[in-house]
PDB file of C-alpha atoms in Angstrom:
ATOM      1  CA  MET K   1     -21.552  37.571  36.942  1.00 59.00           C
ATOM      2  CA  LEU K   2     -18.972  34.899  35.680  1.00 59.00           C
ATOM      3  CA  LEU K   3     -21.982  32.788  34.236  1.00 60.00           C
ATOM      4  CA  ALA K   4     -23.239  36.063  32.490  1.00 59.00           C
ATOM      5  CA  GLU K   5     -19.790  36.336  31.053  1.00 61.00           C
ATOM      6  CA  ALA K   6     -19.219  32.911  29.840  1.00 59.00           C
ATOM      7  CA  ALA K   7     -22.735  33.017  28.103  1.00 59.00           C
ATOM      8  CA  ALA K   8     -21.833  36.001  26.323  1.00 57.00           C
ATOM      9  CA  SER K   9     -18.519  34.871  25.196  1.00 57.00           C
ATOM     10  CA  ALA K  10     -20.020  31.506  23.901  1.00 60.00           C
ATOM     11  CA  ALA K  11     -20.740  31.917  20.032  1.00 68.00           C
ATOM     12  CA  SER K  12     -24.198  30.444  19.149  1.00 75.00           C
ATOM     13  CA  LYS K  13     -24.296  27.914  16.775  1.00 82.00           C
ATOM     14  CA  PHE K  14     -27.867  28.642  15.752  1.00 80.00           C
ATOM     15  CA  ASN K  15     -28.120  30.883  12.566  1.00 83.00           C
ATOM     16  CA  THR K  16     -31.394  32.509  11.240  1.00 86.00           C
ATOM     17  CA  PHE K  17     -30.564  31.116   7.941  1.00 89.00           C
ATOM     18  CA  ASP K  18     -31.291  27.401   9.529  1.00 89.00           C
ATOM     19  CA  ILE K  19     -35.011  28.276   9.891  1.00 93.00           C
ATOM     20  CA  PHE K  20     -35.078  28.963   5.883  1.00 94.00           C
ATOM     21  CA  MET K  21     -33.087  25.745   5.103  1.00 94.00           C
ATOM     22  CA  ILE K  22     -35.644  23.593   7.063  1.00 95.00           C
ATOM     23  CA  LEU K  23     -38.479  25.474   5.464  1.00 96.00           C
ATOM     24  CA  PHE K  24     -37.219  24.937   2.002  1.00 97.00           C
ATOM     25  CA  THR K  25     -36.694  21.212   2.806  1.00 97.00           C
ATOM     26  CA  LEU K  26     -40.353  20.935   3.868  1.00 97.00           C
ATOM     27  CA  LEU K  27     -41.422  23.046   0.680  1.00 97.00           C
ATOM     28  CA  ILE K  28     -39.595  20.502  -1.617  1.00 97.00           C
ATOM     29  CA  LEU K  29     -40.846  17.426   0.469  1.00 97.00           C
ATOM     30  CA  ILE K  30     -44.583  18.736   0.016  1.00 97.00           C
ATOM     31  CA  GLY K  31     -43.566  19.203  -3.818  1.00 96.00           C
ATOM     32  CA  THR K  32     -42.261  15.879  -4.279  1.00 97.00           C
ATOM     33  CA  ILE K  33     -45.262  14.157  -2.585  1.00 97.00           C
ATOM     34  CA  ARG K  34     -47.503  16.067  -4.715  1.00 96.00           C
ATOM     35  CA  LEU K  35     -45.501  14.987  -7.909  1.00 96.00           C
ATOM     36  CA  VAL K  36     -45.538  11.442  -7.056  1.00 96.00           C
ATOM     37  CA  THR K  37     -49.536  11.208  -6.264  1.00 96.00           C
ATOM     38  CA  GLN K  38     -50.361  12.953  -9.516  1.00 95.00           C
ATOM     39  CA  PRO K  39     -51.908  10.537 -12.257  1.00 95.00           C
ATOM     40  CA  VAL K  40     -49.791  11.865 -15.028  1.00 95.00           C
ATOM     41  CA  LYS K  41     -46.223  11.198 -13.705  1.00 94.00           C
ATOM     42  CA  ASN K  42     -43.402  13.564 -14.890  1.00 95.00           C
ATOM     43  CA  LYS K  43     -40.208  11.525 -14.162  1.00 96.00           C
ATOM     44  CA  PHE K  44     -37.899  14.357 -14.843  1.00 97.00           C
ATOM     45  CA  ALA K  45     -39.770  16.502 -12.437  1.00 96.00           C
ATOM     46  CA  ILE K  46     -39.988  13.701  -9.930  1.00 97.00           C
ATOM     47  CA  GLY K  47     -35.906  12.742 -10.350  1.00 97.00           C
ATOM     48  CA  PHE K  48     -34.963  16.362  -9.818  1.00 97.00           C
ATOM     49  CA  SER K  49     -37.086  16.943  -6.806  1.00 97.00           C
ATOM     50  CA  VAL K  50     -35.929  13.862  -5.242  1.00 97.00           C
ATOM     51  CA  VAL K  51     -32.169  14.863  -5.901  1.00 98.00           C
ATOM     52  CA  CYS K  52     -32.891  18.442  -4.361  1.00 97.00           C
ATOM     53  CA  LEU K  53     -34.551  16.857  -1.280  1.00 97.00           C
ATOM     54  CA  LEU K  54     -31.638  14.441  -0.696  1.00 97.00           C
ATOM     55  CA  VAL K  55     -29.032  17.458  -0.958  1.00 97.00           C
ATOM     56  CA  PHE K  56     -31.416  19.541   1.490  1.00 97.00           C
ATOM     57  CA  LEU K  57     -31.988  16.563   3.810  1.00 97.00           C
ATOM     58  CA  ALA K  58     -28.127  16.032   4.005  1.00 97.00           C
ATOM     59  CA  SER K  59     -27.383  19.625   4.721  1.00 95.00           C
ATOM     60  CA  ASP K  60     -30.099  19.749   7.384  1.00 95.00           C
ATOM     61  CA  PHE K  61     -28.392  16.790   8.825  1.00 95.00           C
ATOM     62  CA  ALA K  62     -25.000  18.454   8.870  1.00 93.00           C
ATOM     63  CA  MET K  63     -26.684  21.510  10.325  1.00 92.00           C
ATOM     64  CA  VAL K  64     -28.278  19.741  13.181  1.00 91.00           C
ATOM     65  CA  GLN K  65     -24.995  17.838  13.853  1.00 92.00           C
ATOM     66  CA  ASN K  66     -23.436  21.095  14.123  1.00 89.00           C
ATOM     67  CA  TRP K  67     -25.932  22.351  16.746  1.00 87.00           C
ATOM     68  CA  MET K  68     -25.372  19.296  18.867  1.00 87.00           C
ATOM     69  CA  SER K  69     -21.568  19.328  18.794  1.00 82.00           C
TER      70      SER K  69
END
C-alpha cells in the first residue's frame, strides 16, 4: 500500500511531447542527409537544416538529462 502511494505521488518526468521532439529530430536529420547527398547543393538549406538539427539535438539532450535526474 505504501509503495502504491509513493508511486502515485511521484511525478513522471516523461511527457508525451518528448516523443514528438525525437521524431522531429529524426525528420530533420533525414532531411539534412538528403540535402547533403544531392548533386546540386543548396548551401542555405544545408546551413539552415544543420542549425535546426543542432538546436533540436541540444533540446533532446536536455530532455534526456531531465529524464535521468
